[in-house]
Amino acid sequence: RAQFKARTAEKEYRCIVYGEPRFQSDWIERPIATDPKHPDRMTVVEEGGRESSTYYEILERFQGFTHVRCRPKTGRTHQIRVHMTSIGHSLVGDRVYRSRVRQHDTLPPGAPDPRRHCLHAFRLKLPHPTTHEPIEFEAAIPPDMQVLLNWLREHRPMRS
């Protein structure tokens, strides 16, 4: 816990979002607070809130979808979901956080539905608590997300 608090732990997530972000990579630096209209949710705010910072980079682009690597610098509740939605790119399958632009987006007919939001904790790197040597843990993309990625590669490739 101390390493997470001190931000010495490096976290990497993978997600699949609706749409195609404008930039190949960017920082989303927007404070997050409880949504006053929905107290069970978080939202980005102009004033107040807790500092929040997420770096994202595009791994693969598809027609209408993108596979994204996210590296949050901070660890706020639902941070990646809230930040990606704030730039207009909700996570596929997320029924809570949806951007106004993409709130009605759905998977194309025939696409496999993962029945959950497409976010996966892919890698964790931190110093060993005793030796301080870096240790790294990696978890493969889960089958439901991998099946969707494979389908997107086959059915929604980007046109050159």
PDB file of N, CA and C in Angstrom, residues 16-19 62-66 92-93 104-114 148-149 151-157:
ATOM      1  N   ILE A  16     -10.372  -1.532 -24.378  1.00  0.00           N
ATOM      2  CA  ILE A  16     -10.922  -1.356 -25.714  1.00  0.00           C
ATOM      3  C   ILE A  16     -11.990  -0.283 -25.580  1.00  0.00           C
ATOM      4  N   VAL A  17     -11.860   0.770 -26.389  1.00  0.00           N
ATOM      5  CA  VAL A  17     -12.787   1.891 -26.303  1.00  0.00           C
ATOM      6  C   VAL A  17     -13.533   2.071 -27.615  1.00  0.00           C
ATOM      7  N   TYR A  18     -14.682   2.751 -27.512  1.00  0.00           N
ATOM      8  CA  TYR A  18     -15.426   3.154 -28.700  1.00  0.00           C
ATOM      9  C   TYR A  18     -14.719   4.350 -29.333  1.00  0.00           C
ATOM     10  N   GLY A  19     -14.722   4.390 -30.639  1.00  0.00           N
ATOM     11  CA  GLY A  19     -14.162   5.527 -31.346  1.00  0.00           C
ATOM     12  C   GLY A  19     -12.659   5.431 -31.512  1.00  0.00           C
ATOM     13  N   PHE A  62      -9.050   0.395 -34.981  1.00  0.00           N
ATOM     14  CA  PHE A  62      -9.995  -0.334 -35.822  1.00  0.00           C
ATOM     15  C   PHE A  62     -11.056   0.661 -36.273  1.00  0.00           C
ATOM     16  N   GLN A  63     -11.899   0.273 -37.199  1.00  0.00           N
ATOM     17  CA  GLN A  63     -13.013   1.135 -37.598  1.00  0.00           C
ATOM     18  C   GLN A  63     -13.982   1.243 -36.426  1.00  0.00           C
ATOM     19  N   GLY A  64     -13.991   2.405 -35.774  1.00  0.00           N
ATOM     20  CA  GLY A  64     -14.931   2.657 -34.684  1.00  0.00           C
ATOM     21  C   GLY A  64     -14.488   2.182 -33.307  1.00  0.00           C
ATOM     22  N   PHE A  65     -13.296   1.602 -33.207  1.00  0.00           N
ATOM     23  CA  PHE A  65     -12.824   1.072 -31.924  1.00  0.00           C
ATOM     24  C   PHE A  65     -11.309   1.251 -31.818  1.00  0.00           C
ATOM     25  N   THR A  66     -10.797   1.248 -30.581  1.00  0.00           N
ATOM     26  CA  THR A  66      -9.357   1.368 -30.373  1.00  0.00           C
ATOM     27  C   THR A  66      -8.924   0.525 -29.182  1.00  0.00           C
ATOM     28  N   VAL A  92     -15.666  -0.118 -24.096  1.00  0.00           N
ATOM     29  CA  VAL A  92     -16.655  -1.063 -24.611  1.00  0.00           C
ATOM     30  C   VAL A  92     -17.208  -1.854 -23.431  1.00  0.00           C
ATOM     31  N   GLY A  93     -18.515  -1.972 -23.367  1.00  0.00           N
ATOM     32  CA  GLY A  93     -19.169  -2.744 -22.321  1.00  0.00           C
ATOM     33  C   GLY A  93     -19.434  -1.994 -21.035  1.00  0.00           C
ATOM     34  N   HIS A 104     -24.721   5.915 -27.027  1.00  0.00           N
ATOM     35  CA  HIS A 104     -25.596   4.951 -27.697  1.00  0.00           C
ATOM     36  C   HIS A 104     -24.823   3.954 -28.557  1.00  0.00           C
ATOM     37  N   ASP A 105     -23.497   4.019 -28.510  1.00  0.00           N
ATOM     38  CA  ASP A 105     -22.697   3.081 -29.293  1.00  0.00           C
ATOM     39  C   ASP A 105     -22.883   1.652 -28.772  1.00  0.00           C
ATOM     40  N   THR A 106     -22.887   0.742 -29.692  1.00  0.00           N
ATOM     41  CA  THR A 106     -22.987  -0.678 -29.342  1.00  0.00           C
ATOM     42  C   THR A 106     -22.002  -1.454 -30.208  1.00  0.00           C
ATOM     43  N   LEU A 107     -21.819  -2.700 -29.870  1.00  0.00           N
ATOM     44  CA  LEU A 107     -20.976  -3.560 -30.699  1.00  0.00           C
ATOM     45  C   LEU A 107     -21.699  -3.848 -32.013  1.00  0.00           C
ATOM     46  N   PRO A 108     -20.959  -3.995 -33.088  1.00  0.00           N
ATOM     47  CA  PRO A 108     -21.592  -4.318 -34.371  1.00  0.00           C
ATOM     48  C   PRO A 108     -22.241  -5.707 -34.335  1.00  0.00           C
ATOM     49  N   PRO A 109     -23.227  -5.955 -35.187  1.00  0.00           N
ATOM     50  CA  PRO A 109     -23.831  -7.292 -35.252  1.00  0.00           C
ATOM     51  C   PRO A 109     -22.752  -8.350 -35.505  1.00  0.00           C
ATOM     52  N   GLY A 110     -22.826  -9.431 -34.761  1.00  0.00           N
ATOM     53  CA  GLY A 110     -21.874 -10.520 -34.914  1.00  0.00           C
ATOM     54  C   GLY A 110     -20.636 -10.408 -34.041  1.00  0.00           C
ATOM     55  N   ALA A 111     -20.396  -9.231 -33.458  1.00  0.00           N
ATOM     56  CA  ALA A 111     -19.222  -9.069 -32.588  1.00  0.00           C
ATOM     57  C   ALA A 111     -19.451  -9.796 -31.265  1.00  0.00           C
ATOM     58  N   PRO A 112     -18.437 -10.456 -30.741  1.00  0.00           N
ATOM     59  CA  PRO A 112     -18.593 -11.131 -29.451  1.00  0.00           C
ATOM     60  C   PRO A 112     -18.723 -10.107 -28.324  1.00  0.00           C
ATOM     61  N   ASP A 113     -19.715 -10.279 -27.486  1.00  0.00           N
ATOM     62  CA  ASP A 113     -19.980  -9.353 -26.378  1.00  0.00           C
ATOM     63  C   ASP A 113     -19.304  -9.870 -25.111  1.00  0.00           C
ATOM     64  N   PRO A 114     -18.317  -9.135 -24.584  1.00  0.00           N
ATOM     65  CA  PRO A 114     -17.639  -9.609 -23.376  1.00  0.00           C
ATOM     66  C   PRO A 114     -18.504  -9.516 -22.110  1.00  0.00           C
ATOM     67  N   LEU A 148     -12.711 -10.547 -28.623  1.00  0.00           N
ATOM     68  CA  LEU A 148     -13.199  -9.320 -29.245  1.00  0.00           C
ATOM     69  C   LEU A 148     -12.098  -8.664 -30.080  1.00  0.00           C
ATOM     70  N   LEU A 149     -10.878  -8.598 -29.559  1.00  0.00           N
ATOM     71  CA  LEU A 149      -9.769  -8.025 -30.330  1.00  0.00           C
ATOM     72  C   LEU A 149      -9.546  -8.790 -31.641  1.00  0.00           C
ATOM     73  N   TRP A 151     -11.738 -10.508 -33.272  1.00  0.00           N
ATOM     74  CA  TRP A 151     -12.881 -10.213 -34.158  1.00  0.00           C
ATOM     75  C   TRP A 151     -12.691  -8.843 -34.811  1.00  0.00           C
ATOM     76  N   LEU A 152     -12.274  -7.847 -34.037  1.00  0.00           N
ATOM     77  CA  LEU A 152     -12.052  -6.504 -34.585  1.00  0.00           C
ATOM     78  C   LEU A 152     -10.950  -6.521 -35.646  1.00  0.00           C
ATOM     79  N   ARG A 153      -9.895  -7.272 -35.401  1.00  0.00           N
ATOM     80  CA  ARG A 153      -8.805  -7.376 -36.388  1.00  0.00           C
ATOM     81  C   ARG A 153      -9.313  -7.948 -37.713  1.00  0.00           C
ATOM     82  N   GLU A 154     -10.211  -8.920 -37.600  1.00  0.00           N
ATOM     83  CA  GLU A 154     -10.717  -9.574 -38.804  1.00  0.00           C
ATOM     84  C   GLU A 154     -11.810  -8.773 -39.503  1.00  0.00           C
ATOM     85  N   HIS A 155     -12.720  -8.173 -38.715  1.00  0.00           N
ATOM     86  CA  HIS A 155     -13.902  -7.550 -39.292  1.00  0.00           C
ATOM     87  C   HIS A 155     -13.885  -6.029 -39.354  1.00  0.00           C
ATOM     88  N   ARG A 156     -13.010  -5.373 -38.571  1.00  0.00           N
ATOM     89  CA  ARG A 156     -13.001  -3.905 -38.537  1.00  0.00           C
ATOM     90  C   ARG A 156     -11.596  -3.324 -38.677  1.00  0.00           C
ATOM     91  N   PRO A 157     -10.751  -3.886 -39.554  1.00  0.00           N
ATOM     92  CA  PRO A 157      -9.398  -3.335 -39.673  1.00  0.00           C
ATOM     93  C   PRO A 157      -9.446  -1.902 -40.192  1.00  0.00           C
TER      94      PRO A 157
END
